[in-house]
XYZ file of C-alpha atoms in Angstrom:
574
model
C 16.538 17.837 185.299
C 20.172 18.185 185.788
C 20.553 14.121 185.461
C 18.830 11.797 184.573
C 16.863 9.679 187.552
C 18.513 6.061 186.137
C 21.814 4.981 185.839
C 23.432 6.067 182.388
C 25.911 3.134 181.157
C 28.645 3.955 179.125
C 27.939 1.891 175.834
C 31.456 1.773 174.410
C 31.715 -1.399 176.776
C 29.922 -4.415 175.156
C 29.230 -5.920 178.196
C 27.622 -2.546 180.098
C 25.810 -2.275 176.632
C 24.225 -5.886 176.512
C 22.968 -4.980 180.457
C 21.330 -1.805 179.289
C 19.355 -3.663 176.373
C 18.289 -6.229 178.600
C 16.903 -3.769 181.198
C 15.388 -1.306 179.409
C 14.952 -3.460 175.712
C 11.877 -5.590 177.395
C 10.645 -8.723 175.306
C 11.011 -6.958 171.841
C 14.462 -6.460 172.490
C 14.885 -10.429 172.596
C 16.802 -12.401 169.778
C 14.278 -13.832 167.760
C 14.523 -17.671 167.734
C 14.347 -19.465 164.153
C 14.672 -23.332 163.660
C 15.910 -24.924 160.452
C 12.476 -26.167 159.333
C 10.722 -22.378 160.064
C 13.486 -20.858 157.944
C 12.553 -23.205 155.082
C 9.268 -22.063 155.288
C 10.190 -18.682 155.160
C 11.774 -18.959 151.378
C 8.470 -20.189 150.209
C 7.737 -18.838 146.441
C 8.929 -15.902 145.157
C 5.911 -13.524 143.805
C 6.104 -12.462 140.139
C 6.233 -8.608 141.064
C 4.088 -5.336 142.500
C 1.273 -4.698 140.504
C 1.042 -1.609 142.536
C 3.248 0.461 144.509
C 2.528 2.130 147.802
C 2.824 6.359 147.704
C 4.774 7.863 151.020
C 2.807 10.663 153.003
C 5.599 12.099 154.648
C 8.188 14.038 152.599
C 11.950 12.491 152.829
C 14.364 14.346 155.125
C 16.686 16.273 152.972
C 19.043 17.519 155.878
C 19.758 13.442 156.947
C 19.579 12.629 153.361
C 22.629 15.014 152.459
C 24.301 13.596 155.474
C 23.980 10.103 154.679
C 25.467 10.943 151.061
C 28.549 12.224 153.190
C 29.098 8.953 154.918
C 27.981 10.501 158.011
C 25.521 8.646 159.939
C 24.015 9.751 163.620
C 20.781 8.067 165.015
C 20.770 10.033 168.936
C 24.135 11.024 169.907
C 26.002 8.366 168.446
C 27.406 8.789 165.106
C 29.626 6.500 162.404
C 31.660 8.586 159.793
C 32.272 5.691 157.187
C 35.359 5.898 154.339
C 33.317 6.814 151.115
C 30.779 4.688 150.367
C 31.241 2.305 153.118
C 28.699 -0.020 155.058
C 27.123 1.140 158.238
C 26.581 -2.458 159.428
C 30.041 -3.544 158.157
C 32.036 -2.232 161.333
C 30.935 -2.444 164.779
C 27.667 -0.009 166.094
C 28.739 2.048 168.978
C 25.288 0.275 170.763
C 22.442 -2.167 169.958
C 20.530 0.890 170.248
C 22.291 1.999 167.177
C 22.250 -1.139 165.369
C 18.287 -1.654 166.251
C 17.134 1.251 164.258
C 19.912 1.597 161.299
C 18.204 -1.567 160.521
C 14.546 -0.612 160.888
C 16.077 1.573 157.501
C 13.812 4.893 158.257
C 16.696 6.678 156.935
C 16.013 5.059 152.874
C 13.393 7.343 151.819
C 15.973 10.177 153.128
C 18.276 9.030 150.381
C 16.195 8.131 147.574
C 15.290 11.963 148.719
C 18.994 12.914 147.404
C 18.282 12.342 143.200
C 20.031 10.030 141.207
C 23.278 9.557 143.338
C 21.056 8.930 146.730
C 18.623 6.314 144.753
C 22.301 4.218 143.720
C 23.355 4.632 146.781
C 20.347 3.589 148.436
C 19.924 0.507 146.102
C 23.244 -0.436 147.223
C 22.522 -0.748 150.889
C 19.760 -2.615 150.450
C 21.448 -5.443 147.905
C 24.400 -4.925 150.588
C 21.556 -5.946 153.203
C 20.716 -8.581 151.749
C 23.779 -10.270 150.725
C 24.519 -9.925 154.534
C 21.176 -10.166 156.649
C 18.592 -11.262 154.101
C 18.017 -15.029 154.807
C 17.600 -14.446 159.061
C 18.875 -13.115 161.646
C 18.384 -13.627 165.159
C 18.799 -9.835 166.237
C 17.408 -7.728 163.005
C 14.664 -10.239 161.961
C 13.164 -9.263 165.706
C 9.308 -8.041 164.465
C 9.527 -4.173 165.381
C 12.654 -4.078 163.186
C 11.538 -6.110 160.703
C 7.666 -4.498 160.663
C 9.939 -1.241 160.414
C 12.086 -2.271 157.691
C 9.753 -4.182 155.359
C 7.265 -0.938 155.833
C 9.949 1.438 154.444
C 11.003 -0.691 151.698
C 7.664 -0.964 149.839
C 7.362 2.727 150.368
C 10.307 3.019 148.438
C 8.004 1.422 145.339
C 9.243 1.244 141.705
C 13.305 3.139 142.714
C 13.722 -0.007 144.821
C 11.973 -3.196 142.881
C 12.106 -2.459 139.454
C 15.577 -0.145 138.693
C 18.442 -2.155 137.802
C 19.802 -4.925 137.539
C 16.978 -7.589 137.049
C 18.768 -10.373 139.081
C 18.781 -7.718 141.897
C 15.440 -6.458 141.560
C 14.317 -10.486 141.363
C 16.533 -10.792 144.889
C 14.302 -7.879 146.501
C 11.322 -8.909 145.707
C 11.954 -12.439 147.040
C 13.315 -11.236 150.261
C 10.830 -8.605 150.732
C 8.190 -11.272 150.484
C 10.188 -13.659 152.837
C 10.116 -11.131 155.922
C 6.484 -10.799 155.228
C 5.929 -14.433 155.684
C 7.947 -13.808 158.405
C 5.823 -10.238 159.783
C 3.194 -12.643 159.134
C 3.702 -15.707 161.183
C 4.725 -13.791 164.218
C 1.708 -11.201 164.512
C -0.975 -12.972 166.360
C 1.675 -13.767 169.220
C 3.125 -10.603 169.340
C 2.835 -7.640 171.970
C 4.497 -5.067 171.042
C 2.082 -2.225 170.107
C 4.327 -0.654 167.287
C 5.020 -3.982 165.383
C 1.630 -5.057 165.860
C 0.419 -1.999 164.320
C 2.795 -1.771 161.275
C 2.376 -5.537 160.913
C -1.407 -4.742 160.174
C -0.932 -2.485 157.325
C 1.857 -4.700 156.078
C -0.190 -7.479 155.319
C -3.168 -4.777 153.802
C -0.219 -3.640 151.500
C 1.090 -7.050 150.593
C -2.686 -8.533 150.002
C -3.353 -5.449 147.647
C 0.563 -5.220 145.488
C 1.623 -8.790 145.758
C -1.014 -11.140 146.325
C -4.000 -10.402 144.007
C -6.254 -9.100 146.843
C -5.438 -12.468 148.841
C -5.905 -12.457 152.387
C -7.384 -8.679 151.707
C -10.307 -9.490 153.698
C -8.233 -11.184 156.966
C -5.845 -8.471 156.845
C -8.402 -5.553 156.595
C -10.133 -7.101 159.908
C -6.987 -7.242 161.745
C -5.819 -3.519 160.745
C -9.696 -2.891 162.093
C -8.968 -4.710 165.321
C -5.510 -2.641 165.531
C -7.495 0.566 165.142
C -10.066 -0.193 167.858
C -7.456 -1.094 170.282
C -4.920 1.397 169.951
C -7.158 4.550 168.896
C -9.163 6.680 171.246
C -12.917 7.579 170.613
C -11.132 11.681 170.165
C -8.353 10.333 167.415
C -5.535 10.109 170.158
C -3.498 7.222 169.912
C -4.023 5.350 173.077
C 0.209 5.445 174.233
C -1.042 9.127 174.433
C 1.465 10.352 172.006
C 0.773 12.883 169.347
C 3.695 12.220 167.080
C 2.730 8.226 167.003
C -1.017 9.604 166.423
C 1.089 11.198 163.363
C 2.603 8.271 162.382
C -0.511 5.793 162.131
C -2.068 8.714 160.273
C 0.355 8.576 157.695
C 0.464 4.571 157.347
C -3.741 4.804 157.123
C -3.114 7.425 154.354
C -0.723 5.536 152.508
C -3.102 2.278 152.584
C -6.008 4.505 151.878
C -5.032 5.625 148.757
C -3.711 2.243 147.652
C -7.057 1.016 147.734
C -8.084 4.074 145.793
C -5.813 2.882 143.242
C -6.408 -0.979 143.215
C -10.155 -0.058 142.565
C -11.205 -1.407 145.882
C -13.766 0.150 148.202
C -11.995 1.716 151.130
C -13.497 0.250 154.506
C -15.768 2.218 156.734
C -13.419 1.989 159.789
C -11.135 4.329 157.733
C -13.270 7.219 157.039
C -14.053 6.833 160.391
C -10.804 7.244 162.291
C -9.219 9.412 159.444
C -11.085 12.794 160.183
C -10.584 12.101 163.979
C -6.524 11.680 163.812
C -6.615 14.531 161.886
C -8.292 16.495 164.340
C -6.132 15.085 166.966
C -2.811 16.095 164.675
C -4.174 20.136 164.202
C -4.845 19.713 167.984
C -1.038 19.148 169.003
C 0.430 21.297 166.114
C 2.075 24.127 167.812
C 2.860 27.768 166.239
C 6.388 26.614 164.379
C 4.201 23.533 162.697
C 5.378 20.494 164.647
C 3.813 19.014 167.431
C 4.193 19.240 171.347
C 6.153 16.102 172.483
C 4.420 14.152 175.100
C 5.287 10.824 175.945
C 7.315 9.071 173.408
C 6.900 11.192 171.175
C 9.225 13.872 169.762
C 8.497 17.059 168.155
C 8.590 16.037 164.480
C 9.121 17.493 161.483
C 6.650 20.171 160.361
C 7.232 19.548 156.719
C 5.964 16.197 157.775
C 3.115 17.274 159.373
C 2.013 19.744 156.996
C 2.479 16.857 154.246
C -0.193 14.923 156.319
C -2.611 17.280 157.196
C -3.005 18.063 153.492
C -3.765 14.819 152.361
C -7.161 15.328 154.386
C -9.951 17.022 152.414
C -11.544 19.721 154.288
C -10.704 21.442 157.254
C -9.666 19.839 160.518
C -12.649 19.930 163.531
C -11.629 22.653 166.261
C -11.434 21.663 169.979
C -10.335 22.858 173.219
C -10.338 19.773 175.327
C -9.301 15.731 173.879
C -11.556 14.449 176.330
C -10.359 10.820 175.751
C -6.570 11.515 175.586
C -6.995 13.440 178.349
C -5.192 16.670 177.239
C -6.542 20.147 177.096
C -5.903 23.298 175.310
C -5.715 27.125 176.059
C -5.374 29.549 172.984
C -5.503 33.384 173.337
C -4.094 34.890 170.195
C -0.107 33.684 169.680
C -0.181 32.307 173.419
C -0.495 28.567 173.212
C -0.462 26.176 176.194
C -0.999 22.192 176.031
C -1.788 20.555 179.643
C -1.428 16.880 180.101
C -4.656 15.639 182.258
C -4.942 12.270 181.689
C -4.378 9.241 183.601
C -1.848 6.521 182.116
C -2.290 4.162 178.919
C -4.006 0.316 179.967
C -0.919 -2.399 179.660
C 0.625 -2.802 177.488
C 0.288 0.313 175.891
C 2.670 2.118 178.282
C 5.507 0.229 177.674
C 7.183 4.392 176.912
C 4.474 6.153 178.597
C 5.707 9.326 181.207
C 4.368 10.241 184.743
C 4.197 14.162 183.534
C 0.645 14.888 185.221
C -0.370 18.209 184.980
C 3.070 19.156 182.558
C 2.216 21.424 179.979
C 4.240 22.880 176.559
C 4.290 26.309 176.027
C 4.375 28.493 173.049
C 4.027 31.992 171.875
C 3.448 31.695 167.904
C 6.441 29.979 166.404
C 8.790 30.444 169.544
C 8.672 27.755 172.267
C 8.559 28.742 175.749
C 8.170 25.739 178.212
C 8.016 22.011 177.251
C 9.380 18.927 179.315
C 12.866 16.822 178.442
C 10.619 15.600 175.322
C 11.617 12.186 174.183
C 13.291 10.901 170.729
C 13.127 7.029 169.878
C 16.086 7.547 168.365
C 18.156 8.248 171.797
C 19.795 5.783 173.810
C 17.367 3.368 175.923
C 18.866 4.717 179.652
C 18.003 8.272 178.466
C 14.547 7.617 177.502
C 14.208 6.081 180.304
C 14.713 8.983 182.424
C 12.611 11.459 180.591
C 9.573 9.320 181.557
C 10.120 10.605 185.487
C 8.327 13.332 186.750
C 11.075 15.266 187.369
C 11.480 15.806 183.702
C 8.524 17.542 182.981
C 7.144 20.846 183.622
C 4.983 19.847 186.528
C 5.618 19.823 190.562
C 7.084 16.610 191.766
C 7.044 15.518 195.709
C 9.886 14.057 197.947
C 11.150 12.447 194.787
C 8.095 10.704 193.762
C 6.555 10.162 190.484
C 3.081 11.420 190.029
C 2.533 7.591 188.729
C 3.755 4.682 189.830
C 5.787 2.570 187.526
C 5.495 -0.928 187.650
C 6.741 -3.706 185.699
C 4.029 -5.510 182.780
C 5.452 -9.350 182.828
C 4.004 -9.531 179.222
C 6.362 -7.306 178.097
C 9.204 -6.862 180.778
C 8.570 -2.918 180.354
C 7.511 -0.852 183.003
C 4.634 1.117 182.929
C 2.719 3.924 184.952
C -0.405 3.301 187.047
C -2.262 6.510 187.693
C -2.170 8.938 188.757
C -5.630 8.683 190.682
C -7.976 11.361 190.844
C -6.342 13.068 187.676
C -9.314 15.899 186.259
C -9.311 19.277 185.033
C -12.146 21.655 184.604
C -12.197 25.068 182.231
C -14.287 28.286 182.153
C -14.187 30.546 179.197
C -15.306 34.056 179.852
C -14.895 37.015 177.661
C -11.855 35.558 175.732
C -10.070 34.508 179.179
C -9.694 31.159 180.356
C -9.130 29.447 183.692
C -8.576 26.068 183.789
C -8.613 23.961 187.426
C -6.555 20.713 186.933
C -5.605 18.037 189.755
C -4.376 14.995 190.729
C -3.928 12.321 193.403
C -0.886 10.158 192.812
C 0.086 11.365 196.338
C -2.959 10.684 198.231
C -2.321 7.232 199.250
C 1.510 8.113 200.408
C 2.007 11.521 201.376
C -1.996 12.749 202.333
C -1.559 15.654 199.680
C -3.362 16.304 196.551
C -1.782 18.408 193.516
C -3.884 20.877 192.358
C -2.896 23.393 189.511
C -4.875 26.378 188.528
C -4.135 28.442 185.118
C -5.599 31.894 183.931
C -4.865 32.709 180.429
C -5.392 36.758 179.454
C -7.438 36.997 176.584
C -5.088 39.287 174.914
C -2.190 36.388 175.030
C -0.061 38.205 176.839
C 0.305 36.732 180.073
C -0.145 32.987 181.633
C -0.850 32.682 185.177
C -0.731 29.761 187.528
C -1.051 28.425 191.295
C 0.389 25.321 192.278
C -0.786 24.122 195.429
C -0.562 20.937 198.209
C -3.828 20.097 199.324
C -4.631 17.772 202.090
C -8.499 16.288 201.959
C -10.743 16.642 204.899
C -11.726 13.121 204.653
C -7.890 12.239 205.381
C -7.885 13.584 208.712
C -4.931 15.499 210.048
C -1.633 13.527 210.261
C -0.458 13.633 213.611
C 3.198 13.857 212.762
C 2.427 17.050 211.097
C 5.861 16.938 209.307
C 6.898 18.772 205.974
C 7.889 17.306 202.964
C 10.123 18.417 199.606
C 8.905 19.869 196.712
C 9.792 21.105 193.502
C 7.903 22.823 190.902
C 10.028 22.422 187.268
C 9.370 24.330 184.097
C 11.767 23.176 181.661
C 12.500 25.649 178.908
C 12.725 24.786 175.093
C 16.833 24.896 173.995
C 15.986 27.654 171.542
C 14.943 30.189 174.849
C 17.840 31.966 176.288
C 17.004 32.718 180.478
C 18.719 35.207 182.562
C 17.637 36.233 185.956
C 17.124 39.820 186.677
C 16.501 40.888 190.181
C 13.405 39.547 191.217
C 12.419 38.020 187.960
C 13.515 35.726 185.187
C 13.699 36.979 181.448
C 13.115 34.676 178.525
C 14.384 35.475 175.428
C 12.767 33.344 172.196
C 14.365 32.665 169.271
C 11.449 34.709 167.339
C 13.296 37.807 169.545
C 9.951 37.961 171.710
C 10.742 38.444 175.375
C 8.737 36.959 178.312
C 9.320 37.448 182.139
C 8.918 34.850 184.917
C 7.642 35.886 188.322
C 7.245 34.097 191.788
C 5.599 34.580 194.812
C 8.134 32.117 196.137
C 11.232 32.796 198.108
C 13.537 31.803 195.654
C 13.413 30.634 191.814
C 16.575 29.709 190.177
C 17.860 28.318 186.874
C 19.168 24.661 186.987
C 20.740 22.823 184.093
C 17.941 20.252 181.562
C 17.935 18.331 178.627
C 15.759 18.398 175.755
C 15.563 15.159 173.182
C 12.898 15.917 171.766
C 14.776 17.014 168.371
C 16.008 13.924 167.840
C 19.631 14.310 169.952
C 20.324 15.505 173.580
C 20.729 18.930 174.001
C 21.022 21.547 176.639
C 19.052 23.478 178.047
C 17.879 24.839 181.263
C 14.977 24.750 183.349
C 13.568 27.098 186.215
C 12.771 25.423 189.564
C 10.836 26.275 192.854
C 11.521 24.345 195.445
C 10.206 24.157 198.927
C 8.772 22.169 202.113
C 5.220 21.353 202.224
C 3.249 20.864 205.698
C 1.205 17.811 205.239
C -2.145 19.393 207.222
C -1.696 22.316 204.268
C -5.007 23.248 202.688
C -3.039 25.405 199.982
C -4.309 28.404 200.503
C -1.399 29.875 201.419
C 2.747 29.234 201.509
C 4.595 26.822 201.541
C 1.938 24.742 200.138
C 0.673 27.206 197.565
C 2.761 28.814 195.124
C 2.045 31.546 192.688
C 3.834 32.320 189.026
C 3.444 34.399 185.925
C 4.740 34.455 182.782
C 4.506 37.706 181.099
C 4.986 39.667 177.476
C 7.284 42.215 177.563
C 7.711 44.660 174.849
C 11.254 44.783 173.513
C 13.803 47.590 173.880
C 12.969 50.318 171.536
């Protein structure tokens, strides 16, 4: 897409910034409310120290680490260069975006990553937090922060609670152990997936390092309840996200082995769901070792993936089709492709959910071909926004309508997408070729037309084949207008592909040095200006589009309302 489909607001202004929170922030993004009496509560008594410490999964980020230790810090595409070894939190953040996740502190592991100089430095933060933050606050002590926070601290383990000063450590401990009173009192009532789910294996942590197996039973049952509710039968996380199926993979390995440790029998429900996420994670992994970012979920690191798929003993179970999630699979050699088929997450589970029906990624080996805008929680709230449209997604989108509709969830203040109806997709697998006949009917009820997408994968990998098409039902009669409607059919290309048109076709050049060429049986395909977060920052990129006027009696057999495309190998020069 060459803009987003919502308004951007500038956040330099304070007051344009406080409007976009409250519009796209929801009820997490309110100020928690404390009174005198809760607070008091909170202090309660400090424990006497970890008798164990929780081991991280996923390896720290050495390129943020190093960047950090330069005083630089960027979360999107705002950044804060402080004077050496300044505050992040002692100047104003360019946006309560910002401010929201420098204090979930993801980035401590990332310094602790950087030897003895990061650990000091990252020490220092945290007693800097404190001294500033650690007794309440109305904004930071919100519970997806605070679940967030408290989560990365214990990871840090023995560098954080016992090096140093003792008064310090003594300080940590007791404020660690006052936000989990805190994580603790304000679980049941809250609805915020994320926090709900982190707040879980909080209080499974605490229970087993600080507590003397206390509450171990209570807080086992409630991690249980969190993975019934929020994984599919398939390993999927139910948002329909594979880098937050990543994510709770990592948090169930880290608890996992804790109870390895404290000599306590690991629960059934973890064995269980454990082989299944795994699956899920090898399903998404593309050719360069990330993952495909659907949803909200970005493309990750593959260090970090790789770091979680080994924890697993054994090999990960091979599948074409994540019948649950509702994604399916085509592989042919190098040639990957990833189509989305599945309806929307139940409320309130797609608070950040997309309309991208029938989008797909595509990859040859380590080079990425197609993929949609992607999505990056750490980009500004108006932007991820927009990616969830349908226009930002390798799909075909009609008269400006998203495949499903979004509607706001009172619970939560957050919209989310209903549909789309209809959504299925069958395969046939025949001598190492595959065709695969997907479809929806977000449309139905408005326009009369149903979207149906057929694919036809070579079984030497070298060359993807598709047919969109506008199809109206027989049972919906003819529409006696018999008007056209817009269309357009978007394949947004990966930042690292470089596109040039050439007569009748467009080349694709990977970063690998592999070429592909685009071909339509449409009038006209041209290269329009995107944007890609799903690195973690916006970038740009571009995107071909197809666009066109569908007749609403169409049975898409034929133009307008069918449209035919390849994407094919070509060998290089030489």
């Amino acid at each position: 897409m060459s803009a987003p489909d919502v308004e951007l607001v500038t956040e330099g202004d304070p007051s344009s910034d406080a409007a976009l929170w409250r519009r796209f922030g929801g009820v997490a993004g309110d100020d928690v409310k404390a009174t005198a009496v809760y607070r008091m509560r909170l202090a309660g008594t400090a424990p006497d120290g970890f008798g164990l410490h929780l081991k991280p999964v996923i390896p720290p980020d050495m390129f943020r680490g190093e960047a950090l230790m330069g005083d630089r810090w960027r979360i999107g595409h705002d950044r804060l260069q402080l004077e050496p070894g300044g505050v992040p939190w002692a100047q104003p953040a360019p946006s309560r975006h910002f401010a929201d996740r420098l204090h979930r502190f993801d980035w401590l592991g990332d310094l602790f990553g950087q030897g003895a100089a990061g650990a000091d430095r990252a020490r220092f933060l945290v007693d800097n937090w404190i001294a500033a933050f650690g007794k309440f606050h109305g904004f930071y002590w919100r519970l997806a922060p605070t679940t967030a926070r408290v989560w990365n601290w214990m990871l840090a383990g023995a560098a954080l609670f016992e090096t140093g000063d003792e008064d310090a450590c003594k300080l940590r401990l007791a404020v660690v152990a006052r936000q989990i009173r805190h994580v603790e009192a304000g679980y049941e009532g809250c609805n915020d997936p994320r926090a709900r789910w982190r707040a879980a294996c909080i209080l499974v942590a605490a229970a087993l390092t600080l507590r003397g197996a206390r509450g171990l039973e209570t807080a086992s049952a409630q991690l249980e309840a969190e993975c019934t509710a929020q994984l599919l039968a398939d390993g999927g996380h139910v948002c329909r996200s594979p880098q937050r199926t990543l994510e709770a993979l990592a948090d169930l390995l880290v608890l996992r082995d804790l109870l390895d440790r404290a000599g306590r029998t690991v629960p059934s429900f973890f064995e269980k769901w454990i082989p299944r996420m795994v699956s899920m994670v090898s399903f998404f992994r593309t050719g360069d070792g990330a993952l495909c970012a659907f949803n909200d979920g970005g493309e990750s690191r593959p260090e970090a993936v790789e770091a979680v798929l080994d924890h697993q003993d054994g090999a990960a179970r091979r599948f074409s089709f994540a019948m649950k999630s509702g994604f399916q699979k085509l592989q042919a050699h190098e040639l990957s492709l990833v189509l989305d088929a599945g309806a929307a997450p139940p409320r309130p589970y797609g608070g950040h959910a997309h309309a991208g029906a029938l989008g797909f990624e595509l990859s040859d080996g380590p080079a990425r071909i197609v993929s949609s805008c992607g999505f990056s929680p750490e980009i500004s709230l108006d932007w991820q926004a927009a990616v969830r449209r349908t226009a930002a997604h390798s799909t075909l989108g009609l008269a400006g309508r998203d495949s499903a509709a979004f509607e706001r969830f009172e619970a939560t203040r957050l919209l989310v997408p209903i549909g789309p109806e209809g959504i299925s997709a069958k395969r046939l697998e025949e001598a190492n070729e595959i065709w695969l006949d997907a479809q929806h009917a977000g449309w139905k009820s408005s326009f009369g037309l149903i979207h149906r997408r057929r694919l036809f994968m070579s079984g030497d990998g070298e060359r993807l084949t598709g047919e969109d098409a506008l199809v109206r039902p027989i049972s919906q009669g003819l529409d006696e207008e018999g008007s056209f409607i817009g269309f357009d059919i978007r394949f947004h290309l990966h930042p690292s592909v470089t596109a040039l048109v050439t007569g009748d076709a467009i080349q694709l050049k990977c970063e690998n040095g592999a070429l592909w060429r685009f071909r339509t049986t449409h009038a006209e395909a041209r290269l329009e200006s995107s944007r890609y977060l799903g690195r973690g920052l916006v970038e740009s990129t571009e995107q071909i589009v197809m666009s066109g006027r569908a007749d609403r009696n169409g049975d898409g057999s034929e133009p307008p309302n069918c449209v035919r495309w390849v994407f094919r190998r070509e060998k290089a020069a030489g």
